[in-house]
């Protein structure tokens, strides 16, 4: 990695991979700003077929119905007249940190921007991974599709992501949600800060005390912010405050897939061509996960969190 003024780091991977939690924790460093899912800005016009997916302000500002200091209207209007590359460069220069963290989880977004960034900045990536069973459980609930269809999405996202990173020789680090959620401090101290070339800051473990301007993401990762108003959550997300109540940052892993998926769905996911190989490339042992699911079914344990997997 060359010595340049700024490093642009892209979180890439799938939905439900803990990227918002990861980004928020890194945002606790005074040397990092987490911008969230910048590809969803209306001014980039990447989702014309899904206009409801667009965002115009940070989650905290939207939740409080307050103007966002970073994504203010004057700045966003200026982006309207620029190309995608020019607009993203404007966003970067607006930041005052040495690390700019994009949480779009979109490898194509990274590749589209890469030529305009690499001449001036360090460009690196964090691969945010989730095991295929957990992903499929959440994806099926959101989109009402079969386990097979969800598994195909998971496989395609990660195989494409890993292939692109390799093809462009983009420095990257793999962070599995299951490992990070269980012991975030260790991963922040020993892996992520070293990868980014910055010191560890205790505020990373209390990220909710630091200003946050991230776009989009999982609202569950904002519940600890004092200014976040739980009552204003969308009705479909009203379960989150109770579910996350008294759960610390670290020490537990959401493993609802163990109770949601049945044996046939587990087999359907694992048997899809390419899933086993992609999981292996991400460091997952599907045989062990299948055994964990079988043991859970035999025990009939209704707990939702796994503290040792």
PDB file of C-alpha atoms in Angstrom:
ATOM      1  CA  UNK A   1       0.000   0.000   0.000  1.00  0.00           C
ATOM      2  CA  UNK A   2       1.479   3.362  -0.994  1.00  0.00           C
ATOM      3  CA  UNK A   3       1.603   6.355   1.312  1.00  0.00           C
ATOM      4  CA  UNK A   4      -1.175   8.664   0.180  1.00  0.00           C
ATOM      5  CA  UNK A   5      -3.360  11.225   1.863  1.00  0.00           C
ATOM      6  CA  UNK A   6      -6.486   9.095   2.152  1.00  0.00           C
ATOM      7  CA  UNK A   7      -7.529   5.469   2.040  1.00  0.00           C
ATOM      8  CA  UNK A   8     -10.916   4.637   0.567  1.00  0.00           C
ATOM      9  CA  UNK A   9     -12.175   1.386   2.050  1.00  0.00           C
ATOM     10  CA  UNK A  10     -15.224  -0.385   0.643  1.00  0.00           C
ATOM     11  CA  UNK A  11     -17.179  -2.928   2.662  1.00  0.00           C
ATOM     12  CA  UNK A  12     -18.303  -5.555   0.151  1.00  0.00           C
ATOM     13  CA  UNK A  13     -20.422  -8.665   0.562  1.00  0.00           C
ATOM     14  CA  UNK A  14     -24.073  -9.518   1.055  1.00  0.00           C
ATOM     15  CA  UNK A  15     -27.056  -8.243   2.943  1.00  0.00           C
ATOM     16  CA  UNK A  16     -27.382  -9.395   6.566  1.00  0.00           C
ATOM     17  CA  UNK A  17     -23.594  -9.648   7.004  1.00  0.00           C
ATOM     18  CA  UNK A  18     -23.233  -7.228   9.915  1.00  0.00           C
ATOM     19  CA  UNK A  19     -21.692  -4.496   7.770  1.00  0.00           C
ATOM     20  CA  UNK A  20     -23.524  -1.653   9.535  1.00  0.00           C
ATOM     21  CA  UNK A  21     -22.280  -2.801  12.937  1.00  0.00           C
ATOM     22  CA  UNK A  22     -18.789  -3.176  11.506  1.00  0.00           C
ATOM     23  CA  UNK A  23     -18.878   0.266   9.903  1.00  0.00           C
ATOM     24  CA  UNK A  24     -20.305   1.972  12.974  1.00  0.00           C
ATOM     25  CA  UNK A  25     -17.593   0.517  15.198  1.00  0.00           C
ATOM     26  CA  UNK A  26     -14.812   1.699  12.872  1.00  0.00           C
ATOM     27  CA  UNK A  27     -16.512   5.105  12.788  1.00  0.00           C
ATOM     28  CA  UNK A  28     -15.599   5.326  16.476  1.00  0.00           C
ATOM     29  CA  UNK A  29     -12.050   6.165  15.388  1.00  0.00           C
ATOM     30  CA  UNK A  30     -11.321   9.880  14.823  1.00  0.00           C
ATOM     31  CA  UNK A  31      -9.424   8.797  11.709  1.00  0.00           C
ATOM     32  CA  UNK A  32     -12.442   7.093  10.083  1.00  0.00           C
ATOM     33  CA  UNK A  33     -15.742   8.320   8.704  1.00  0.00           C
ATOM     34  CA  UNK A  34     -18.354   5.705   7.840  1.00  0.00           C
ATOM     35  CA  UNK A  35     -20.523   6.961   4.984  1.00  0.00           C
ATOM     36  CA  UNK A  36     -22.816   3.953   4.805  1.00  0.00           C
ATOM     37  CA  UNK A  37     -24.499   2.834   1.581  1.00  0.00           C
ATOM     38  CA  UNK A  38     -23.502   5.676  -0.729  1.00  0.00           C
ATOM     39  CA  UNK A  39     -24.632   3.822  -3.849  1.00  0.00           C
ATOM     40  CA  UNK A  40     -28.212   4.380  -2.640  1.00  0.00           C
ATOM     41  CA  UNK A  41     -27.989   8.166  -2.935  1.00  0.00           C
ATOM     42  CA  UNK A  42     -30.672   9.372  -5.313  1.00  0.00           C
ATOM     43  CA  UNK A  43     -28.125  11.519  -7.150  1.00  0.00           C
ATOM     44  CA  UNK A  44     -26.252   8.459  -8.406  1.00  0.00           C
ATOM     45  CA  UNK A  45     -29.411   7.143 -10.107  1.00  0.00           C
ATOM     46  CA  UNK A  46     -28.389   3.487  -9.806  1.00  0.00           C
ATOM     47  CA  UNK A  47     -31.791   2.154  -8.734  1.00  0.00           C
ATOM     48  CA  UNK A  48     -34.295   3.823 -11.044  1.00  0.00           C
ATOM     49  CA  UNK A  49     -36.388   0.640 -11.070  1.00  0.00           C
ATOM     50  CA  UNK A  50     -36.558   0.659  -7.251  1.00  0.00           C
ATOM     51  CA  UNK A  51     -37.041   4.329  -6.264  1.00  0.00           C
ATOM     52  CA  UNK A  52     -38.058   3.390  -2.722  1.00  0.00           C
ATOM     53  CA  UNK A  53     -34.518   2.102  -2.197  1.00  0.00           C
ATOM     54  CA  UNK A  54     -33.036   5.586  -2.515  1.00  0.00           C
ATOM     55  CA  UNK A  55     -31.873   7.530   0.543  1.00  0.00           C
ATOM     56  CA  UNK A  56     -31.179  11.247   0.931  1.00  0.00           C
ATOM     57  CA  UNK A  57     -29.947  11.474   4.515  1.00  0.00           C
ATOM     58  CA  UNK A  58     -28.375   9.447   7.281  1.00  0.00           C
ATOM     59  CA  UNK A  59     -30.391   6.957   9.315  1.00  0.00           C
ATOM     60  CA  UNK A  60     -30.085   9.089  12.456  1.00  0.00           C
ATOM     61  CA  UNK A  61     -31.269  12.235  10.652  1.00  0.00           C
ATOM     62  CA  UNK A  62     -34.132  10.400   8.984  1.00  0.00           C
ATOM     63  CA  UNK A  63     -35.178   8.850  12.292  1.00  0.00           C
ATOM     64  CA  UNK A  64     -35.197  12.247  14.021  1.00  0.00           C
ATOM     65  CA  UNK A  65     -36.594  14.184  11.048  1.00  0.00           C
ATOM     66  CA  UNK A  66     -33.653  16.547  11.375  1.00  0.00           C
ATOM     67  CA  UNK A  67     -31.326  17.949   8.678  1.00  0.00           C
ATOM     68  CA  UNK A  68     -28.079  16.029   8.289  1.00  0.00           C
ATOM     69  CA  UNK A  69     -24.930  18.060   8.848  1.00  0.00           C
ATOM     70  CA  UNK A  70     -22.924  16.060   6.306  1.00  0.00           C
ATOM     71  CA  UNK A  71     -25.564  15.215   3.691  1.00  0.00           C
ATOM     72  CA  UNK A  72     -27.165  18.659   3.602  1.00  0.00           C
ATOM     73  CA  UNK A  73     -29.407  19.744   0.759  1.00  0.00           C
ATOM     74  CA  UNK A  74     -26.977  22.273  -0.729  1.00  0.00           C
ATOM     75  CA  UNK A  75     -24.219  19.685  -0.985  1.00  0.00           C
ATOM     76  CA  UNK A  76     -26.471  16.998  -2.442  1.00  0.00           C
ATOM     77  CA  UNK A  77     -27.881  19.414  -5.012  1.00  0.00           C
ATOM     78  CA  UNK A  78     -24.354  20.172  -6.182  1.00  0.00           C
ATOM     79  CA  UNK A  79     -23.776  16.461  -6.802  1.00  0.00           C
ATOM     80  CA  UNK A  80     -26.715  16.404  -9.198  1.00  0.00           C
ATOM     81  CA  UNK A  81     -24.716  18.098 -11.937  1.00  0.00           C
ATOM     82  CA  UNK A  82     -21.649  15.877 -11.654  1.00  0.00           C
ATOM     83  CA  UNK A  83     -20.785  12.483 -13.058  1.00  0.00           C
ATOM     84  CA  UNK A  84     -20.810   9.542 -10.664  1.00  0.00           C
ATOM     85  CA  UNK A  85     -17.025   9.577 -10.335  1.00  0.00           C
ATOM     86  CA  UNK A  86     -16.891  13.346  -9.864  1.00  0.00           C
ATOM     87  CA  UNK A  87     -19.644  13.245  -7.251  1.00  0.00           C
ATOM     88  CA  UNK A  88     -17.949  10.499  -5.263  1.00  0.00           C
ATOM     89  CA  UNK A  89     -14.675  12.446  -5.332  1.00  0.00           C
ATOM     90  CA  UNK A  90     -16.567  15.471  -3.992  1.00  0.00           C
ATOM     91  CA  UNK A  91     -17.878  13.343  -1.137  1.00  0.00           C
ATOM     92  CA  UNK A  92     -14.378  12.100  -0.321  1.00  0.00           C
ATOM     93  CA  UNK A  93     -12.923  15.604  -0.282  1.00  0.00           C
ATOM     94  CA  UNK A  94     -15.740  16.751   2.007  1.00  0.00           C
ATOM     95  CA  UNK A  95     -14.506  14.371   4.693  1.00  0.00           C
ATOM     96  CA  UNK A  96     -11.723  15.305   7.080  1.00  0.00           C
ATOM     97  CA  UNK A  97     -10.468  11.835   7.938  1.00  0.00           C
ATOM     98  CA  UNK A  98      -7.639   9.698   6.614  1.00  0.00           C
ATOM     99  CA  UNK A  99      -9.969   6.707   6.130  1.00  0.00           C
ATOM    100  CA  UNK A 100     -13.236   6.988   4.201  1.00  0.00           C
ATOM    101  CA  UNK A 101     -15.394   3.894   4.690  1.00  0.00           C
ATOM    102  CA  UNK A 102     -18.116   3.038   2.181  1.00  0.00           C
ATOM    103  CA  UNK A 103     -20.651   0.441   3.322  1.00  0.00           C
ATOM    104  CA  UNK A 104     -22.531  -0.184   0.084  1.00  0.00           C
ATOM    105  CA  UNK A 105     -21.629  -3.910   0.028  1.00  0.00           C
ATOM    106  CA  UNK A 106     -21.659  -3.596  -3.747  1.00  0.00           C
ATOM    107  CA  UNK A 107     -18.577  -4.874  -5.558  1.00  0.00           C
ATOM    108  CA  UNK A 108     -19.798  -3.421  -8.870  1.00  0.00           C
ATOM    109  CA  UNK A 109     -19.986   0.012  -7.213  1.00  0.00           C
ATOM    110  CA  UNK A 110     -16.359  -0.362  -6.128  1.00  0.00           C
ATOM    111  CA  UNK A 111     -15.233  -1.500  -9.586  1.00  0.00           C
ATOM    112  CA  UNK A 112     -17.102   1.349 -11.312  1.00  0.00           C
ATOM    113  CA  UNK A 113     -15.347   3.902  -9.097  1.00  0.00           C
ATOM    114  CA  UNK A 114     -11.958   2.201  -8.993  1.00  0.00           C
ATOM    115  CA  UNK A 115     -10.363   3.858 -12.082  1.00  0.00           C
ATOM    116  CA  UNK A 116     -11.152   7.347 -10.775  1.00  0.00           C
ATOM    117  CA  UNK A 117      -9.827   6.587  -7.279  1.00  0.00           C
ATOM    118  CA  UNK A 118      -6.694   4.524  -7.692  1.00  0.00           C
ATOM    119  CA  UNK A 119      -4.495   7.313  -9.095  1.00  0.00           C
ATOM    120  CA  UNK A 120      -5.000   9.477  -6.010  1.00  0.00           C
ATOM    121  CA  UNK A 121      -6.024   7.256  -3.106  1.00  0.00           C
ATOM    122  CA  UNK A 122      -5.313   3.904  -1.541  1.00  0.00           C
ATOM    123  CA  UNK A 123      -8.271   1.639  -2.353  1.00  0.00           C
ATOM    124  CA  UNK A 124      -8.912  -1.391  -0.148  1.00  0.00           C
ATOM    125  CA  UNK A 125     -11.857  -3.612   0.767  1.00  0.00           C
ATOM    126  CA  UNK A 126     -13.344  -5.425   3.737  1.00  0.00           C
ATOM    127  CA  UNK A 127     -15.252  -8.567   2.759  1.00  0.00           C
ATOM    128  CA  UNK A 128     -18.161  -8.772   5.201  1.00  0.00           C
ATOM    129  CA  UNK A 129     -19.379 -12.381   5.226  1.00  0.00           C
ATOM    130  CA  UNK A 130     -22.325 -14.289   6.660  1.00  0.00           C
ATOM    131  CA  UNK A 131     -22.775 -18.036   6.550  1.00  0.00           C
ATOM    132  CA  UNK A 132     -25.144 -19.142   3.751  1.00  0.00           C
ATOM    133  CA  UNK A 133     -27.773 -20.608   6.080  1.00  0.00           C
ATOM    134  CA  UNK A 134     -28.132 -17.409   8.094  1.00  0.00           C
ATOM    135  CA  UNK A 135     -28.250 -15.323   4.915  1.00  0.00           C
ATOM    136  CA  UNK A 136     -30.875 -17.549   3.308  1.00  0.00           C
ATOM    137  CA  UNK A 137     -33.037 -17.491   6.418  1.00  0.00           C
ATOM    138  CA  UNK A 138     -33.145 -13.665   6.397  1.00  0.00           C
ATOM    139  CA  UNK A 139     -33.341 -13.303   2.618  1.00  0.00           C
ATOM    140  CA  UNK A 140     -36.291 -15.714   2.371  1.00  0.00           C
ATOM    141  CA  UNK A 141     -38.188 -13.770   5.006  1.00  0.00           C
ATOM    142  CA  UNK A 142     -37.567 -10.477   3.219  1.00  0.00           C
ATOM    143  CA  UNK A 143     -38.292 -11.611  -0.344  1.00  0.00           C
ATOM    144  CA  UNK A 144     -40.563 -14.657   0.062  1.00  0.00           C
ATOM    145  CA  UNK A 145     -38.401 -16.919  -2.104  1.00  0.00           C
ATOM    146  CA  UNK A 146     -37.298 -20.539  -1.849  1.00  0.00           C
ATOM    147  CA  UNK A 147     -34.203 -21.642   0.039  1.00  0.00           C
ATOM    148  CA  UNK A 148     -32.653 -22.616  -3.295  1.00  0.00           C
ATOM    149  CA  UNK A 149     -33.217 -19.147  -4.789  1.00  0.00           C
ATOM    150  CA  UNK A 150     -31.763 -17.455  -1.706  1.00  0.00           C
ATOM    151  CA  UNK A 151     -28.719 -19.733  -1.797  1.00  0.00           C
ATOM    152  CA  UNK A 152     -28.162 -18.835  -5.443  1.00  0.00           C
ATOM    153  CA  UNK A 153     -28.097 -15.137  -4.528  1.00  0.00           C
ATOM    154  CA  UNK A 154     -25.595 -15.767  -1.711  1.00  0.00           C
ATOM    155  CA  UNK A 155     -23.322 -17.838  -3.956  1.00  0.00           C
ATOM    156  CA  UNK A 156     -23.415 -15.323  -6.799  1.00  0.00           C
ATOM    157  CA  UNK A 157     -22.712 -12.321  -4.571  1.00  0.00           C
ATOM    158  CA  UNK A 158     -19.668 -13.802  -2.885  1.00  0.00           C
ATOM    159  CA  UNK A 159     -18.188 -15.631  -5.869  1.00  0.00           C
ATOM    160  CA  UNK A 160     -18.463 -12.435  -7.940  1.00  0.00           C
ATOM    161  CA  UNK A 161     -17.041 -10.327  -5.110  1.00  0.00           C
ATOM    162  CA  UNK A 162     -14.013 -12.551  -4.547  1.00  0.00           C
ATOM    163  CA  UNK A 163     -13.368 -12.867  -8.277  1.00  0.00           C
ATOM    164  CA  UNK A 164     -13.406  -9.079  -8.798  1.00  0.00           C
ATOM    165  CA  UNK A 165     -11.112  -8.381  -5.853  1.00  0.00           C
ATOM    166  CA  UNK A 166      -8.658 -10.920  -7.216  1.00  0.00           C
ATOM    167  CA  UNK A 167      -8.870  -9.635 -10.795  1.00  0.00           C
ATOM    168  CA  UNK A 168      -8.161  -6.042  -9.754  1.00  0.00           C
ATOM    169  CA  UNK A 169      -5.601  -7.035  -7.075  1.00  0.00           C
ATOM    170  CA  UNK A 170      -7.442  -4.929  -4.496  1.00  0.00           C
ATOM    171  CA  UNK A 171      -6.024  -5.445  -0.978  1.00  0.00           C
ATOM    172  CA  UNK A 172      -8.738  -6.905   1.218  1.00  0.00           C
ATOM    173  CA  UNK A 173      -9.478  -8.529   4.551  1.00  0.00           C
ATOM    174  CA  UNK A 174     -12.189 -11.078   5.312  1.00  0.00           C
ATOM    175  CA  UNK A 175     -14.386 -10.497   8.370  1.00  0.00           C
ATOM    176  CA  UNK A 176     -17.048 -13.088   9.145  1.00  0.00           C
ATOM    177  CA  UNK A 177     -20.030 -11.716  11.060  1.00  0.00           C
ATOM    178  CA  UNK A 178     -20.073 -14.713  13.389  1.00  0.00           C
ATOM    179  CA  UNK A 179     -16.492 -14.054  14.525  1.00  0.00           C
ATOM    180  CA  UNK A 180     -16.728 -10.276  14.711  1.00  0.00           C
ATOM    181  CA  UNK A 181     -20.013 -10.187  16.649  1.00  0.00           C
ATOM    182  CA  UNK A 182     -18.658 -12.597  19.236  1.00  0.00           C
ATOM    183  CA  UNK A 183     -15.424 -10.680  19.911  1.00  0.00           C
ATOM    184  CA  UNK A 184     -15.409  -7.288  18.143  1.00  0.00           C
ATOM    185  CA  UNK A 185     -12.653  -5.783  20.278  1.00  0.00           C
ATOM    186  CA  UNK A 186     -10.181  -8.488  19.268  1.00  0.00           C
ATOM    187  CA  UNK A 187     -10.951  -8.044  15.584  1.00  0.00           C
ATOM    188  CA  UNK A 188     -10.762  -4.268  15.819  1.00  0.00           C
ATOM    189  CA  UNK A 189      -7.463  -4.320  17.709  1.00  0.00           C
ATOM    190  CA  UNK A 190      -5.681  -7.188  16.007  1.00  0.00           C
ATOM    191  CA  UNK A 191      -7.030  -7.175  12.461  1.00  0.00           C
ATOM    192  CA  UNK A 192      -9.017  -4.200  11.207  1.00  0.00           C
ATOM    193  CA  UNK A 193      -6.943  -1.346  12.601  1.00  0.00           C
ATOM    194  CA  UNK A 194      -3.743  -3.034  11.471  1.00  0.00           C
ATOM    195  CA  UNK A 195      -5.183  -3.568   8.016  1.00  0.00           C
ATOM    196  CA  UNK A 196      -6.177   0.108   7.778  1.00  0.00           C
ATOM    197  CA  UNK A 197      -2.940   1.332   9.351  1.00  0.00           C
ATOM    198  CA  UNK A 198      -4.567   3.208  12.228  1.00  0.00           C
ATOM    199  CA  UNK A 199      -4.400   2.818  16.024  1.00  0.00           C
ATOM    200  CA  UNK A 200      -7.176   1.217  18.033  1.00  0.00           C
ATOM    201  CA  UNK A 201      -9.418   3.716  19.839  1.00  0.00           C
ATOM    202  CA  UNK A 202     -11.583   2.731  22.844  1.00  0.00           C
ATOM    203  CA  UNK A 203     -14.447   4.722  21.288  1.00  0.00           C
ATOM    204  CA  UNK A 204     -14.754   1.979  18.693  1.00  0.00           C
ATOM    205  CA  UNK A 205     -16.297  -0.153  21.417  1.00  0.00           C
ATOM    206  CA  UNK A 206     -18.697   2.685  22.274  1.00  0.00           C
ATOM    207  CA  UNK A 207     -19.452   3.808  18.737  1.00  0.00           C
ATOM    208  CA  UNK A 208     -22.894   5.141  19.703  1.00  0.00           C
ATOM    209  CA  UNK A 209     -21.193   8.069  21.478  1.00  0.00           C
ATOM    210  CA  UNK A 210     -19.639   9.350  18.228  1.00  0.00           C
ATOM    211  CA  UNK A 211     -21.379  11.448  15.522  1.00  0.00           C
ATOM    212  CA  UNK A 212     -22.599   9.226  12.704  1.00  0.00           C
ATOM    213  CA  UNK A 213     -23.622  10.217   9.182  1.00  0.00           C
ATOM    214  CA  UNK A 214     -24.030   6.775   7.597  1.00  0.00           C
ATOM    215  CA  UNK A 215     -26.630   6.212   4.897  1.00  0.00           C
ATOM    216  CA  UNK A 216     -28.885   3.166   4.990  1.00  0.00           C
ATOM    217  CA  UNK A 217     -28.033  -0.084   6.719  1.00  0.00           C
ATOM    218  CA  UNK A 218     -29.543  -2.106   9.536  1.00  0.00           C
ATOM    219  CA  UNK A 219     -31.471   0.042  12.011  1.00  0.00           C
ATOM    220  CA  UNK A 220     -30.684  -2.542  14.690  1.00  0.00           C
ATOM    221  CA  UNK A 221     -27.117  -1.224  14.708  1.00  0.00           C
ATOM    222  CA  UNK A 222     -28.392   2.225  15.772  1.00  0.00           C
ATOM    223  CA  UNK A 223     -30.593   1.295  18.715  1.00  0.00           C
ATOM    224  CA  UNK A 224     -27.862   2.197  21.220  1.00  0.00           C
ATOM    225  CA  UNK A 225     -27.575   5.773  19.951  1.00  0.00           C
ATOM    226  CA  UNK A 226     -29.224   8.063  22.496  1.00  0.00           C
ATOM    227  CA  UNK A 227     -30.851  10.174  19.775  1.00  0.00           C
ATOM    228  CA  UNK A 228     -32.371   7.182  17.968  1.00  0.00           C
ATOM    229  CA  UNK A 229     -36.125   7.094  18.583  1.00  0.00           C
ATOM    230  CA  UNK A 230     -37.344   3.505  18.778  1.00  0.00           C
ATOM    231  CA  UNK A 231     -40.968   4.567  18.444  1.00  0.00           C
ATOM    232  CA  UNK A 232     -40.305   5.840  14.921  1.00  0.00           C
ATOM    233  CA  UNK A 233     -39.163   2.501  13.579  1.00  0.00           C
ATOM    234  CA  UNK A 234     -41.095   1.105  10.640  1.00  0.00           C
ATOM    235  CA  UNK A 235     -43.835  -1.299  11.812  1.00  0.00           C
ATOM    236  CA  UNK A 236     -41.943  -4.168  10.190  1.00  0.00           C
ATOM    237  CA  UNK A 237     -38.981  -3.415  12.471  1.00  0.00           C
ATOM    238  CA  UNK A 238     -40.795  -2.873  15.755  1.00  0.00           C
ATOM    239  CA  UNK A 239     -39.489  -6.237  17.015  1.00  0.00           C
ATOM    240  CA  UNK A 240     -35.892  -5.014  17.078  1.00  0.00           C
ATOM    241  CA  UNK A 241     -35.814  -3.002  20.351  1.00  0.00           C
ATOM    242  CA  UNK A 242     -37.099  -5.965  22.357  1.00  0.00           C
ATOM    243  CA  UNK A 243     -34.831  -8.434  20.569  1.00  0.00           C
ATOM    244  CA  UNK A 244     -31.692  -6.328  21.086  1.00  0.00           C
ATOM    245  CA  UNK A 245     -32.636  -5.144  24.588  1.00  0.00           C
ATOM    246  CA  UNK A 246     -29.748  -5.625  27.045  1.00  0.00           C
ATOM    247  CA  UNK A 247     -27.621  -7.312  24.385  1.00  0.00           C
ATOM    248  CA  UNK A 248     -24.078  -5.910  24.554  1.00  0.00           C
ATOM    249  CA  UNK A 249     -21.761  -5.048  21.696  1.00  0.00           C
ATOM    250  CA  UNK A 250     -19.914  -8.352  21.550  1.00  0.00           C
ATOM    251  CA  UNK A 251     -20.290 -11.697  23.284  1.00  0.00           C
ATOM    252  CA  UNK A 252     -23.249 -13.033  21.308  1.00  0.00           C
ATOM    253  CA  UNK A 253     -24.214 -13.997  17.768  1.00  0.00           C
ATOM    254  CA  UNK A 254     -27.666 -13.866  16.171  1.00  0.00           C
ATOM    255  CA  UNK A 255     -28.342 -17.439  15.045  1.00  0.00           C
ATOM    256  CA  UNK A 256     -32.066 -17.383  14.324  1.00  0.00           C
ATOM    257  CA  UNK A 257     -31.527 -19.548  11.249  1.00  0.00           C
ATOM    258  CA  UNK A 258     -31.111 -22.542  13.565  1.00  0.00           C
ATOM    259  CA  UNK A 259     -34.795 -22.298  14.458  1.00  0.00           C
ATOM    260  CA  UNK A 260     -36.187 -20.974  11.179  1.00  0.00           C
ATOM    261  CA  UNK A 261     -34.790 -23.415   8.615  1.00  0.00           C
ATOM    262  CA  UNK A 262     -35.810 -27.071   8.508  1.00  0.00           C
ATOM    263  CA  UNK A 263     -33.621 -30.006   7.452  1.00  0.00           C
ATOM    264  CA  UNK A 264     -34.891 -30.008   3.874  1.00  0.00           C
ATOM    265  CA  UNK A 265     -34.068 -26.328   3.454  1.00  0.00           C
ATOM    266  CA  UNK A 266     -30.604 -26.833   4.942  1.00  0.00           C
ATOM    267  CA  UNK A 267     -29.974 -29.658   2.466  1.00  0.00           C
ATOM    268  CA  UNK A 268     -31.347 -27.585  -0.409  1.00  0.00           C
ATOM    269  CA  UNK A 269     -28.940 -24.737   0.363  1.00  0.00           C
ATOM    270  CA  UNK A 270     -25.879 -26.912   0.915  1.00  0.00           C
ATOM    271  CA  UNK A 271     -26.432 -28.971  -2.231  1.00  0.00           C
ATOM    272  CA  UNK A 272     -26.653 -26.046  -4.649  1.00  0.00           C
ATOM    273  CA  UNK A 273     -23.700 -26.130  -7.019  1.00  0.00           C
ATOM    274  CA  UNK A 274     -20.970 -23.731  -5.901  1.00  0.00           C
ATOM    275  CA  UNK A 275     -22.251 -23.047  -2.388  1.00  0.00           C
ATOM    276  CA  UNK A 276     -19.861 -25.460  -0.695  1.00  0.00           C
ATOM    277  CA  UNK A 277     -16.835 -24.096  -2.586  1.00  0.00           C
ATOM    278  CA  UNK A 278     -17.771 -20.468  -1.962  1.00  0.00           C
ATOM    279  CA  UNK A 279     -18.337 -21.159   1.726  1.00  0.00           C
ATOM    280  CA  UNK A 280     -14.916 -22.811   1.898  1.00  0.00           C
ATOM    281  CA  UNK A 281     -13.315 -19.726   0.314  1.00  0.00           C
ATOM    282  CA  UNK A 282     -14.944 -17.624   3.032  1.00  0.00           C
ATOM    283  CA  UNK A 283     -13.679 -19.902   5.787  1.00  0.00           C
ATOM    284  CA  UNK A 284     -16.971 -21.604   6.628  1.00  0.00           C
ATOM    285  CA  UNK A 285     -17.237 -25.299   7.462  1.00  0.00           C
ATOM    286  CA  UNK A 286     -20.698 -26.206   6.198  1.00  0.00           C
ATOM    287  CA  UNK A 287     -20.467 -29.725   7.579  1.00  0.00           C
ATOM    288  CA  UNK A 288     -19.995 -28.314  11.076  1.00  0.00           C
ATOM    289  CA  UNK A 289     -22.865 -25.853  10.585  1.00  0.00           C
ATOM    290  CA  UNK A 290     -25.176 -28.631   9.380  1.00  0.00           C
ATOM    291  CA  UNK A 291     -24.232 -30.685  12.432  1.00  0.00           C
ATOM    292  CA  UNK A 292     -24.924 -27.676  14.652  1.00  0.00           C
ATOM    293  CA  UNK A 293     -28.388 -27.326  13.111  1.00  0.00           C
ATOM    294  CA  UNK A 294     -29.125 -31.040  13.541  1.00  0.00           C
ATOM    295  CA  UNK A 295     -28.015 -30.986  17.174  1.00  0.00           C
ATOM    296  CA  UNK A 296     -30.174 -27.944  17.843  1.00  0.00           C
ATOM    297  CA  UNK A 297     -33.202 -29.661  16.349  1.00  0.00           C
ATOM    298  CA  UNK A 298     -32.573 -32.756  18.458  1.00  0.00           C
ATOM    299  CA  UNK A 299     -32.206 -30.739  21.644  1.00  0.00           C
ATOM    300  CA  UNK A 300     -35.278 -28.655  20.917  1.00  0.00           C
ATOM    301  CA  UNK A 301     -33.560 -25.623  22.411  1.00  0.00           C
ATOM    302  CA  UNK A 302     -35.542 -22.448  21.826  1.00  0.00           C
ATOM    303  CA  UNK A 303     -32.664 -20.016  22.465  1.00  0.00           C
ATOM    304  CA  UNK A 304     -31.803 -17.632  19.660  1.00  0.00           C
ATOM    305  CA  UNK A 305     -28.186 -16.858  20.433  1.00  0.00           C
ATOM    306  CA  UNK A 306     -25.116 -19.005  20.149  1.00  0.00           C
ATOM    307  CA  UNK A 307     -22.226 -17.981  22.373  1.00  0.00           C
ATOM    308  CA  UNK A 308     -19.675 -20.504  21.214  1.00  0.00           C
ATOM    309  CA  UNK A 309     -20.061 -21.020  17.466  1.00  0.00           C
TER     310      UNK A 309
END
